[in-house]
Amino acid sequence: MSPPLRVVIVGAGFGGLEAARTLARARRAAVEVTLVDRQNHHLFQPLLYQVATAALSPGDIAWPVRSIFRRRRNVTVIMAEVTGVDAKARQVRTREGLVIPYDALVLATGTTHSYFGHDGWAKVAPGLKTIEEATEIRRRLLLAFERAEIAADPIEQRRLLTFVVVGGGPTGVEMAGAMVELARHTLRREFRRIDPAAMTRVVLIEAGPRLLPAFPEALSDYAHRALVRMGAQVLTGTRVTGCDAGGVRCGDRRIAAGTIVWAAGIEATAAGAWVEAERDRAGRVKVAPDLSVPGHPEIFAIGDLAAATDAEGRPVPGIAPAAKQMGRYVGRLLAARARARGAAAGAPRVRASAFAYRHQGDLATIGRRSAVVALGKVRLTGLIGWWFWGIAHIWYLIGFRSRVVVSFEWLWSYLTFQRGARLITRPAPPSRQAPPAPERG
């Protein structure tokens, strides 16, 4: 009897998690899965902006990976940071000193922020990819109102109450709309020396000619008009050329701001370099039709890390449904390989059909009772689009509890205009942080 196929999956995002779940459920396939991630949780990134704007708590959109696979005996979860891959020896190496052998490797490490060569901007303009970044943005956002309340200088008050979002994609549009709602509705009666509803200025900056460039132009125009009606200032065709603690610079124009959020660009993690794969300008791995790395049929790249194309040669977008489809495809492919491996000698080799991406639509919410949805030729806006957006996101949440909690939080916020996660947290001082792990050697 052949030994189980050892599959190592790096990354517990949408793609990696779906690949692991598909393999865990595979029947008559002898597979041992090792899922490695530097975090202990899976994060529902599409709702991360709601953590950053105090609408939801981190626990509402994140789940411990171990709990997801607690009943799957063929899945081992390891919390570690992968630093390299020895493709010849078929081993994954981690910063903690672990060496994990594999028969098949799935890289699903996703993307990180791109500051287009200005990495120093990251300190003053955090992006929105992790819970830590979301809570840091929430801290800066809420602290700006507190500091404006006690500021004696009107110019400083205006700077503190100016919030800049760089990038007009779905994250930027949703973030800008949520900021406006926080100031105009939630905080409007809670301060005495400032008027958040009247004094807050939210500026959304997009370098391209329109917001939501992946959406039909009519929906982009709708989103633009809706944000302006809410009270946001939208600057399209405007490129940020400078960024510091006091604000941003766009050519000769200076915008003084107390809080800056970066939603303008992404680049793939270093996983492609681990296996010396060919990559595009954003660092994404150029994959074969079956999502494997050319020259390495046992290594796959999925999700945002993969530069894949659909049946018509168009790039597969870096969105959650695409990552889940890739993870499901690779999981089924490896399960078929495991079954063939356990079959009698001389069994035909598994030949996989090319990955076929099915686009399920584009969605973005703008604010209360306003969203844009593109489903093929169907276009939804306003309240109907908002309801569709909400139901779709509730559906993709993991677990009954999360669906109930998020639904209740949204209903409560809709009826009362209140947000229940408005905590200003600070990093623990060095003396209270966990001691470093002992060095090996």
Short mmCIF file of C-alpha atoms in Angstrom, two decimals:
data_model
loop_
_atom_site.label_atom_id
_atom_site.label_comp_id
_atom_site.label_asym_id
_atom_site.label_seq_id
_atom_site.Cartn_x
_atom_site.Cartn_y
_atom_site.Cartn_z
CA MET A 1 0.00 0.00 0.00
CA SER A 2 1.39 3.41 -0.97
CA PRO A 3 2.00 5.97 1.80
CA PRO A 4 -0.34 8.97 2.00
CA LEU A 5 0.31 11.93 -0.26
CA ARG A 6 1.93 14.61 1.90
CA VAL A 7 0.49 18.01 0.97
CA VAL A 8 1.83 21.19 2.54
CA ILE A 9 -0.30 24.33 2.17
CA VAL A 10 1.32 27.66 3.02
CA GLY A 11 -1.27 30.30 3.89
CA ALA A 12 -4.70 29.99 5.53
CA GLY A 13 -6.46 32.62 3.46
CA PHE A 14 -9.42 31.92 1.21
CA GLY A 15 -7.44 29.82 -1.28
CA GLY A 16 -5.36 27.84 1.19
CA LEU A 17 -8.31 27.17 3.47
CA GLU A 18 -10.49 25.95 0.58
CA ALA A 19 -7.71 23.64 -0.67
CA ALA A 20 -7.29 22.15 2.81
CA ARG A 21 -11.04 21.67 3.28
CA THR A 22 -11.38 20.01 -0.13
CA LEU A 23 -8.56 17.58 0.64
CA ALA A 24 -9.90 16.91 4.13
CA ARG A 25 -13.27 15.88 2.67
CA ALA A 26 -11.85 13.83 -0.23
CA ARG A 27 -13.06 10.24 -0.19
CA ARG A 28 -10.84 7.27 -0.88
CA ALA A 29 -7.81 9.57 -1.07
CA ALA A 30 -4.92 8.90 1.29
CA VAL A 31 -3.75 12.44 2.02
CA GLU A 32 -1.92 14.06 4.93
CA VAL A 33 -2.34 17.83 4.91
CA THR A 34 -0.12 20.28 6.78
CA LEU A 35 -1.49 23.82 6.82
CA VAL A 36 1.11 26.44 7.77
CA ASP A 37 0.36 30.09 8.53
CA ARG A 38 2.11 32.72 10.63
CA GLN A 39 -1.25 33.65 12.15
CA ASN A 40 -3.50 31.29 14.08
CA HIS A 41 -6.67 32.52 12.39
CA HIS A 42 -8.42 32.76 9.07
CA LEU A 43 -9.52 36.32 8.31
CA PHE A 44 -12.51 37.42 6.25
CA GLN A 45 -10.72 40.35 4.63
CA PRO A 46 -13.70 41.84 2.73
CA LEU A 47 -15.14 43.05 6.04
CA LEU A 48 -11.85 44.18 7.56
CA TYR A 49 -12.69 47.83 6.85
CA GLN A 50 -15.62 47.48 9.26
CA VAL A 51 -13.19 46.58 12.04
CA ALA A 52 -11.12 49.63 11.10
CA THR A 53 -14.22 51.87 11.39
CA ALA A 54 -15.50 50.30 14.63
CA ALA A 55 -18.56 48.60 13.12
CA LEU A 56 -17.38 45.06 13.94
CA SER A 57 -14.98 43.44 16.38
CA PRO A 58 -12.05 41.35 15.11
CA GLY A 59 -13.57 38.17 16.51
CA ASP A 60 -16.64 38.64 14.32
CA ILE A 61 -14.66 38.10 11.10
CA ALA A 62 -11.79 35.83 12.16
CA TRP A 63 -11.75 32.19 13.24
CA PRO A 64 -9.00 30.02 14.77
CA VAL A 65 -7.74 27.71 12.04
CA ARG A 66 -7.38 24.82 14.47
CA SER A 67 -11.06 24.98 15.36
CA ILE A 68 -12.03 24.78 11.68
CA PHE A 69 -10.15 21.47 11.28
CA ARG A 70 -10.60 20.02 14.75
CA ARG A 71 -12.59 17.05 13.40
CA ARG A 72 -10.29 16.42 10.41
CA ARG A 73 -7.64 14.01 11.62
CA ASN A 74 -5.72 14.18 8.35
CA VAL A 75 -5.10 17.94 8.69
CA THR A 76 -2.28 19.28 10.88
CA VAL A 77 -2.19 23.01 11.58
CA ILE A 78 1.15 24.69 12.29
CA MET A 79 1.56 28.30 13.33
CA ALA A 80 4.95 29.27 11.89
CA GLU A 81 6.48 31.70 9.41
CA VAL A 82 7.76 30.10 6.23
CA THR A 83 11.06 31.57 5.06
CA GLY A 84 11.98 29.32 2.16
CA VAL A 85 11.43 26.19 0.09
CA ASP A 86 13.99 23.62 -1.01
CA ALA A 87 12.31 22.47 -4.22
CA LYS A 88 14.95 19.83 -4.95
CA ALA A 89 14.66 18.20 -1.51
CA ARG A 90 10.91 18.99 -1.38
CA GLN A 91 11.07 20.67 2.00
CA VAL A 92 9.50 23.79 3.51
CA ARG A 93 11.60 25.69 6.03
CA THR A 94 10.32 28.06 8.72
CA ARG A 95 11.82 30.82 10.84
CA GLU A 96 11.22 28.65 13.90
CA GLY A 97 13.61 26.01 12.55
CA LEU A 98 11.03 23.52 11.30
CA VAL A 99 11.69 21.44 8.18
CA ILE A 100 8.46 20.10 6.68
CA PRO A 101 8.72 17.54 3.86
CA TYR A 102 6.11 17.43 1.10
CA ASP A 103 5.04 15.49 -1.96
CA ALA A 104 2.91 18.41 -3.16
CA LEU A 105 3.15 22.07 -2.16
CA VAL A 106 0.42 24.70 -2.40
CA LEU A 107 1.53 28.32 -2.05
CA ALA A 108 -1.35 30.57 -1.01
CA THR A 109 0.45 33.43 0.71
CA GLY A 110 -1.54 36.24 -0.92
CA THR A 111 -0.38 39.82 -1.31
CA THR A 112 0.88 42.73 0.71
CA HIS A 113 0.75 46.49 0.22
CA SER A 114 2.67 48.24 -2.52
CA TYR A 115 3.81 51.82 -1.98
CA PHE A 116 5.35 52.00 -5.44
CA GLY A 117 8.91 52.37 -4.20
CA HIS A 118 8.07 54.58 -1.21
CA ASP A 119 8.10 51.99 1.57
CA GLY A 120 8.68 54.72 4.15
CA TRP A 121 5.07 55.82 3.69
CA ALA A 122 3.86 52.64 5.41
CA LYS A 123 4.44 54.12 8.87
CA VAL A 124 2.11 57.06 8.30
CA ALA A 125 -0.32 55.43 5.84
CA PRO A 126 -1.10 51.88 6.97
CA GLY A 127 -2.85 49.49 4.63
CA LEU A 128 -5.67 47.12 5.43
CA LYS A 129 -4.68 43.45 5.21
CA THR A 130 -4.51 42.21 8.81
CA ILE A 131 -6.37 42.57 12.09
CA GLU A 132 -3.40 44.40 13.54
CA GLU A 133 -3.56 46.98 10.75
CA ALA A 134 -7.33 47.34 11.11
CA THR A 135 -7.15 47.96 14.85
CA GLU A 136 -4.29 50.42 14.33
CA ILE A 137 -6.38 52.37 11.81
CA ARG A 138 -9.31 52.28 14.23
CA ARG A 139 -7.05 53.62 16.98
CA ARG A 140 -5.80 56.48 14.79
CA LEU A 141 -9.29 57.27 13.54
CA LEU A 142 -10.94 57.48 16.96
CA LEU A 143 -7.93 59.16 18.55
CA ALA A 144 -8.14 61.93 15.95
CA PHE A 145 -11.58 62.94 17.25
CA GLU A 146 -10.40 62.82 20.87
CA ARG A 147 -7.37 65.00 20.13
CA ALA A 148 -9.46 67.43 18.09
CA GLU A 149 -11.80 67.82 21.08
CA ILE A 150 -8.98 69.20 23.23
CA ALA A 151 -7.02 71.04 20.54
CA ALA A 152 -6.95 74.81 21.01
CA ASP A 153 -5.82 75.67 17.47
CA PRO A 154 -8.64 75.62 14.86
CA ILE A 155 -6.11 74.82 12.11
CA GLU A 156 -4.91 71.78 14.04
CA GLN A 157 -8.51 70.74 14.62
CA ARG A 158 -9.18 70.83 10.90
CA ARG A 159 -6.06 68.78 10.19
CA LEU A 160 -6.98 66.17 12.79
CA LEU A 161 -10.49 65.87 11.38
CA THR A 162 -9.29 65.43 7.81
CA PHE A 163 -9.04 61.78 6.78
CA VAL A 164 -7.41 60.74 3.52
CA VAL A 165 -7.97 57.40 1.79
CA VAL A 166 -5.55 56.68 -1.06
CA GLY A 167 -6.97 54.32 -3.69
CA GLY A 168 -10.39 54.19 -5.31
CA GLY A 169 -10.91 50.44 -5.52
CA PRO A 170 -13.54 48.60 -3.44
CA THR A 171 -11.51 48.87 -0.22
CA GLY A 172 -10.97 52.61 -0.64
CA VAL A 173 -14.59 53.31 -1.54
CA GLU A 174 -15.93 51.24 1.35
CA MET A 175 -13.46 52.75 3.79
CA ALA A 176 -14.29 56.33 2.77
CA GLY A 177 -18.02 55.71 3.03
CA ALA A 178 -17.68 54.11 6.47
CA MET A 179 -15.58 57.04 7.72
CA VAL A 180 -18.24 59.51 6.63
CA GLU A 181 -20.97 57.52 8.36
CA LEU A 182 -18.93 57.26 11.57
CA ALA A 183 -18.56 61.04 11.74
CA ARG A 184 -21.97 62.09 10.41
CA HIS A 185 -24.09 59.64 12.40
CA THR A 186 -22.33 57.73 15.19
CA LEU A 187 -20.24 60.54 16.72
CA ARG A 188 -22.32 63.59 15.88
CA ARG A 189 -23.73 64.18 19.41
CA GLU A 190 -20.91 62.80 21.54
CA PHE A 191 -18.49 65.75 21.60
CA ARG A 192 -18.92 69.23 23.06
CA ARG A 193 -16.12 71.34 21.57
CA ILE A 194 -16.21 69.91 18.07
CA ASP A 195 -19.01 68.97 15.69
CA PRO A 196 -17.88 65.76 13.92
CA ALA A 197 -20.75 65.89 11.43
CA ALA A 198 -19.89 69.41 10.26
CA MET A 199 -16.12 69.50 10.72
CA THR A 200 -15.02 66.07 9.43
CA ARG A 201 -13.53 65.98 5.94
CA VAL A 202 -13.01 62.65 4.17
CA VAL A 203 -10.90 62.78 1.00
CA LEU A 204 -10.71 59.81 -1.38
CA ILE A 205 -7.82 60.02 -3.86
CA GLU A 206 -7.63 57.87 -7.00
CA ALA A 207 -4.84 58.12 -9.57
CA GLY A 208 -6.99 56.71 -12.36
CA PRO A 209 -9.79 58.48 -14.21
CA ARG A 210 -12.60 56.87 -12.18
CA LEU A 211 -13.42 54.94 -9.02
CA LEU A 212 -13.89 51.16 -9.06
CA PRO A 213 -12.08 50.63 -12.39
CA ALA A 214 -13.03 46.93 -12.50
CA PHE A 215 -16.75 47.80 -12.45
CA PRO A 216 -18.88 48.99 -15.37
CA GLU A 217 -18.50 52.73 -15.88
CA ALA A 218 -22.11 53.44 -14.95
CA LEU A 219 -21.61 51.85 -11.53
CA SER A 220 -18.35 53.73 -11.03
CA ASP A 221 -20.19 57.00 -11.72
CA TYR A 222 -22.93 56.00 -9.30
CA ALA A 223 -20.39 55.28 -6.55
CA HIS A 224 -18.70 58.64 -7.19
CA ARG A 225 -22.00 60.54 -6.94
CA ALA A 226 -23.09 58.61 -3.86
CA LEU A 227 -19.88 59.42 -1.97
CA VAL A 228 -20.18 63.10 -2.87
CA ARG A 229 -23.80 63.14 -1.68
CA MET A 230 -22.69 61.63 1.61
CA GLY A 231 -20.20 64.44 2.08
CA ALA A 232 -16.91 62.90 0.94
CA GLN A 233 -14.50 64.69 -1.38
CA VAL A 234 -13.45 62.54 -4.35
CA LEU A 235 -10.31 63.36 -6.34
CA THR A 236 -9.82 61.25 -9.48
CA GLY A 237 -6.89 61.57 -11.86
CA THR A 238 -4.82 62.62 -8.85
CA ARG A 239 -1.57 60.89 -7.90
CA VAL A 240 -0.06 61.03 -4.41
CA THR A 241 3.56 62.18 -4.66
CA GLY A 242 4.35 62.64 -0.98
CA CYS A 243 3.13 61.25 2.30
CA ASP A 244 4.11 62.15 5.87
CA ALA A 245 2.68 62.44 9.37
CA GLY A 246 1.12 65.81 8.53
CA GLY A 247 -0.73 64.81 5.37
CA VAL A 248 -0.25 64.03 1.68
CA ARG A 249 1.06 65.87 -1.34
CA CYS A 250 -0.44 65.56 -4.80
CA GLY A 251 1.92 67.38 -7.11
CA ASP A 252 1.83 71.02 -6.05
CA ARG A 253 -1.20 70.48 -3.83
CA ARG A 254 -0.85 69.76 -0.13
CA ILE A 255 -3.67 68.15 1.92
CA ALA A 256 -3.11 68.39 5.66
CA ALA A 257 -4.56 65.30 7.34
CA GLY A 258 -4.50 63.59 10.70
CA THR A 259 -5.14 60.06 9.43
CA ILE A 260 -4.13 58.43 6.13
CA VAL A 261 -5.21 54.98 4.94
CA TRP A 262 -3.46 53.28 2.02
CA ALA A 263 -5.64 51.27 -0.38
CA ALA A 264 -3.84 52.04 -3.63
CA GLY A 265 -1.67 49.10 -4.58
CA ILE A 266 -0.72 45.51 -3.82
CA GLU A 267 2.17 43.21 -4.59
CA ALA A 268 2.64 39.50 -4.09
CA THR A 269 4.60 38.11 -1.17
CA ALA A 270 8.07 36.64 -1.63
CA ALA A 271 6.76 33.09 -2.11
CA GLY A 272 7.52 33.15 -5.84
CA ALA A 273 11.19 33.72 -5.09
CA TRP A 274 11.27 30.67 -2.80
CA VAL A 275 10.75 28.38 -5.79
CA GLU A 276 12.53 30.62 -8.33
CA ALA A 277 9.34 30.94 -10.37
CA GLU A 278 8.78 33.42 -13.17
CA ARG A 279 6.80 36.39 -11.89
CA ASP A 280 5.01 39.42 -13.27
CA ARG A 281 5.68 43.04 -12.30
CA ALA A 282 3.53 42.68 -9.16
CA GLY A 283 5.50 39.62 -8.05
CA ARG A 284 2.72 37.14 -8.83
CA VAL A 285 3.74 33.68 -10.00
CA LYS A 286 3.05 32.91 -13.66
CA VAL A 287 1.33 29.55 -13.45
CA ALA A 288 0.51 26.77 -15.92
CA PRO A 289 -3.12 26.07 -16.91
CA ASP A 290 -3.42 23.66 -13.95
CA LEU A 291 -2.07 26.38 -11.58
CA SER A 292 1.22 24.57 -11.12
CA VAL A 293 4.57 26.32 -11.28
CA PRO A 294 6.19 25.61 -14.68
CA GLY A 295 8.97 23.07 -14.22
CA HIS A 296 7.52 21.95 -10.87
CA PRO A 297 4.32 19.93 -11.38
CA GLU A 298 4.20 19.25 -7.64
CA ILE A 299 4.11 22.97 -6.67
CA PHE A 300 1.01 25.14 -7.08
CA ALA A 301 0.36 28.85 -6.62
CA ILE A 302 -3.20 29.99 -5.96
CA GLY A 303 -5.16 33.04 -4.89
CA ASP A 304 -3.67 36.51 -5.14
CA LEU A 305 -0.20 34.99 -5.50
CA ALA A 306 -1.04 33.45 -8.88
CA ALA A 307 -0.97 35.31 -12.19
CA ALA A 308 -3.65 33.14 -13.80
CA THR A 309 -5.95 33.80 -16.75
CA ASP A 310 -9.50 32.71 -17.55
CA ALA A 311 -10.67 30.86 -20.67
CA GLU A 312 -10.60 34.09 -22.69
CA GLY A 313 -7.09 35.04 -21.61
CA ARG A 314 -8.16 37.73 -19.15
CA PRO A 315 -6.37 37.95 -15.78
CA VAL A 316 -8.19 36.26 -12.93
CA PRO A 317 -9.00 39.01 -10.39
CA GLY A 318 -7.53 38.95 -6.91
CA ILE A 319 -10.81 38.49 -5.06
CA ALA A 320 -12.06 35.95 -2.53
CA PRO A 321 -14.32 33.93 -4.89
CA ALA A 322 -11.44 33.46 -7.34
CA ALA A 323 -9.11 32.27 -4.56
CA LYS A 324 -11.74 29.81 -3.32
CA GLN A 325 -12.24 28.42 -6.82
CA MET A 326 -8.49 27.95 -7.22
CA GLY A 327 -8.20 26.25 -3.84
CA ARG A 328 -11.09 23.90 -4.63
CA TYR A 329 -9.59 23.07 -8.04
CA VAL A 330 -6.13 22.25 -6.68
CA GLY A 331 -7.63 20.29 -3.78
CA ARG A 332 -9.59 18.09 -6.18
CA LEU A 333 -6.57 17.67 -8.45
CA LEU A 334 -4.35 16.52 -5.58
CA ALA A 335 -7.08 14.22 -4.25
CA ALA A 336 -7.23 12.59 -7.69
CA ARG A 337 -3.45 12.18 -7.67
CA ALA A 338 -3.63 10.57 -4.24
CA ARG A 339 -6.27 8.09 -5.42
CA ALA A 340 -4.22 7.27 -8.52
CA ARG A 341 -1.14 6.82 -6.34
CA GLY A 342 -2.97 4.26 -4.23
CA ALA A 343 -4.32 2.38 -7.24
CA ALA A 344 -2.69 -0.66 -8.75
CA ALA A 345 0.58 -0.27 -10.61
CA GLY A 346 0.14 0.69 -14.22
CA ALA A 347 -2.90 2.88 -13.54
CA PRO A 348 -3.12 5.80 -15.99
CA ARG A 349 -1.60 9.08 -14.86
CA VAL A 350 -4.03 11.78 -13.80
CA ARG A 351 -4.44 14.46 -16.46
CA ALA A 352 -6.16 17.54 -15.18
CA SER A 353 -8.24 19.87 -17.29
CA ALA A 354 -7.19 23.51 -17.15
CA PHE A 355 -8.48 25.67 -14.34
CA ALA A 356 -11.63 27.47 -15.50
CA TYR A 357 -12.52 30.60 -13.56
CA ARG A 358 -16.19 31.55 -13.26
CA HIS A 359 -16.70 35.19 -12.41
CA GLN A 360 -19.52 35.55 -9.88
CA GLY A 361 -19.82 39.31 -9.96
CA ASP A 362 -18.39 42.47 -8.43
CA LEU A 363 -19.76 44.05 -5.26
CA ALA A 364 -18.90 47.15 -3.25
CA THR A 365 -20.84 48.98 -0.58
CA ILE A 366 -20.71 52.76 -0.38
CA GLY A 367 -22.59 53.38 2.81
CA ARG A 368 -25.90 53.08 4.51
CA ARG A 369 -28.47 51.71 2.04
CA SER A 370 -26.10 52.21 -0.89
CA ALA A 371 -24.01 49.71 -2.85
CA VAL A 372 -23.12 48.71 -6.39
CA VAL A 373 -23.40 45.17 -7.74
CA ALA A 374 -22.47 43.83 -11.18
CA LEU A 375 -23.69 40.30 -11.95
CA GLY A 376 -23.10 39.70 -15.62
CA LYS A 377 -25.57 41.98 -17.35
CA VAL A 378 -27.48 42.62 -14.12
CA ARG A 379 -26.75 45.90 -12.35
CA LEU A 380 -27.95 46.67 -8.83
CA THR A 381 -27.57 49.95 -6.95
CA GLY A 382 -29.00 51.69 -3.92
CA LEU A 383 -30.97 49.80 -1.29
CA ILE A 384 -31.42 46.64 -3.39
CA GLY A 385 -27.70 46.50 -4.08
CA TRP A 386 -26.97 47.09 -0.40
CA TRP A 387 -29.19 44.19 0.69
CA PHE A 388 -27.61 41.92 -1.92
CA TRP A 389 -24.11 42.92 -0.80
CA GLY A 390 -24.98 42.19 2.84
CA ILE A 391 -26.57 38.79 2.17
CA ALA A 392 -23.62 37.74 -0.01
CA HIS A 393 -21.10 38.61 2.68
CA ILE A 394 -23.11 36.92 5.44
CA TRP A 395 -23.26 33.78 3.28
CA TYR A 396 -19.47 33.56 2.96
CA LEU A 397 -18.80 33.94 6.69
CA ILE A 398 -17.62 30.79 8.46
CA GLY A 399 -19.91 29.33 11.09
CA PHE A 400 -23.47 29.94 12.25
CA ARG A 401 -22.36 32.07 15.19
CA SER A 402 -20.49 34.56 13.00
CA ARG A 403 -23.45 34.91 10.65
CA VAL A 404 -25.81 35.59 13.54
CA VAL A 405 -23.46 38.02 15.30
CA VAL A 406 -22.63 40.04 12.21
CA SER A 407 -26.29 40.14 11.15
CA PHE A 408 -27.29 41.42 14.58
CA GLU A 409 -24.49 44.00 14.65
CA TRP A 410 -25.55 45.33 11.24
CA LEU A 411 -29.23 45.46 12.25
CA TRP A 412 -28.38 47.26 15.49
CA SER A 413 -26.17 49.75 13.66
CA TYR A 414 -28.85 50.32 11.01
CA LEU A 415 -31.57 51.03 13.60
CA THR A 416 -29.53 53.04 16.12
CA PHE A 417 -26.60 54.47 14.08
CA GLN A 418 -24.31 53.13 16.84
CA ARG A 419 -21.08 51.13 16.55
CA GLY A 420 -20.12 48.83 19.38
CA ALA A 421 -16.41 48.28 18.78
CA ARG A 422 -15.12 51.80 19.44
CA LEU A 423 -12.11 50.94 21.56
CA ILE A 424 -8.90 52.94 21.42
CA THR A 425 -6.16 50.40 22.10
CA ARG A 426 -2.44 50.98 22.42
CA PRO A 427 0.49 48.61 21.80
CA ALA A 428 1.73 46.93 24.96
CA PRO A 429 4.97 48.42 26.36
CA PRO A 430 8.08 46.28 25.81
CA SER A 431 8.13 45.08 29.42
CA ARG A 432 4.66 43.58 29.05
CA GLN A 433 5.12 41.92 25.71
CA ALA A 434 5.69 38.19 25.44
CA PRO A 435 9.36 37.20 25.77
CA PRO A 436 11.10 36.23 22.53
CA ALA A 437 11.41 32.57 21.63
CA PRO A 438 14.77 31.04 22.57
CA GLU A 439 17.26 30.75 19.76
CA ARG A 440 17.99 27.33 18.33
CA GLY A 441 21.47 26.08 17.90
#
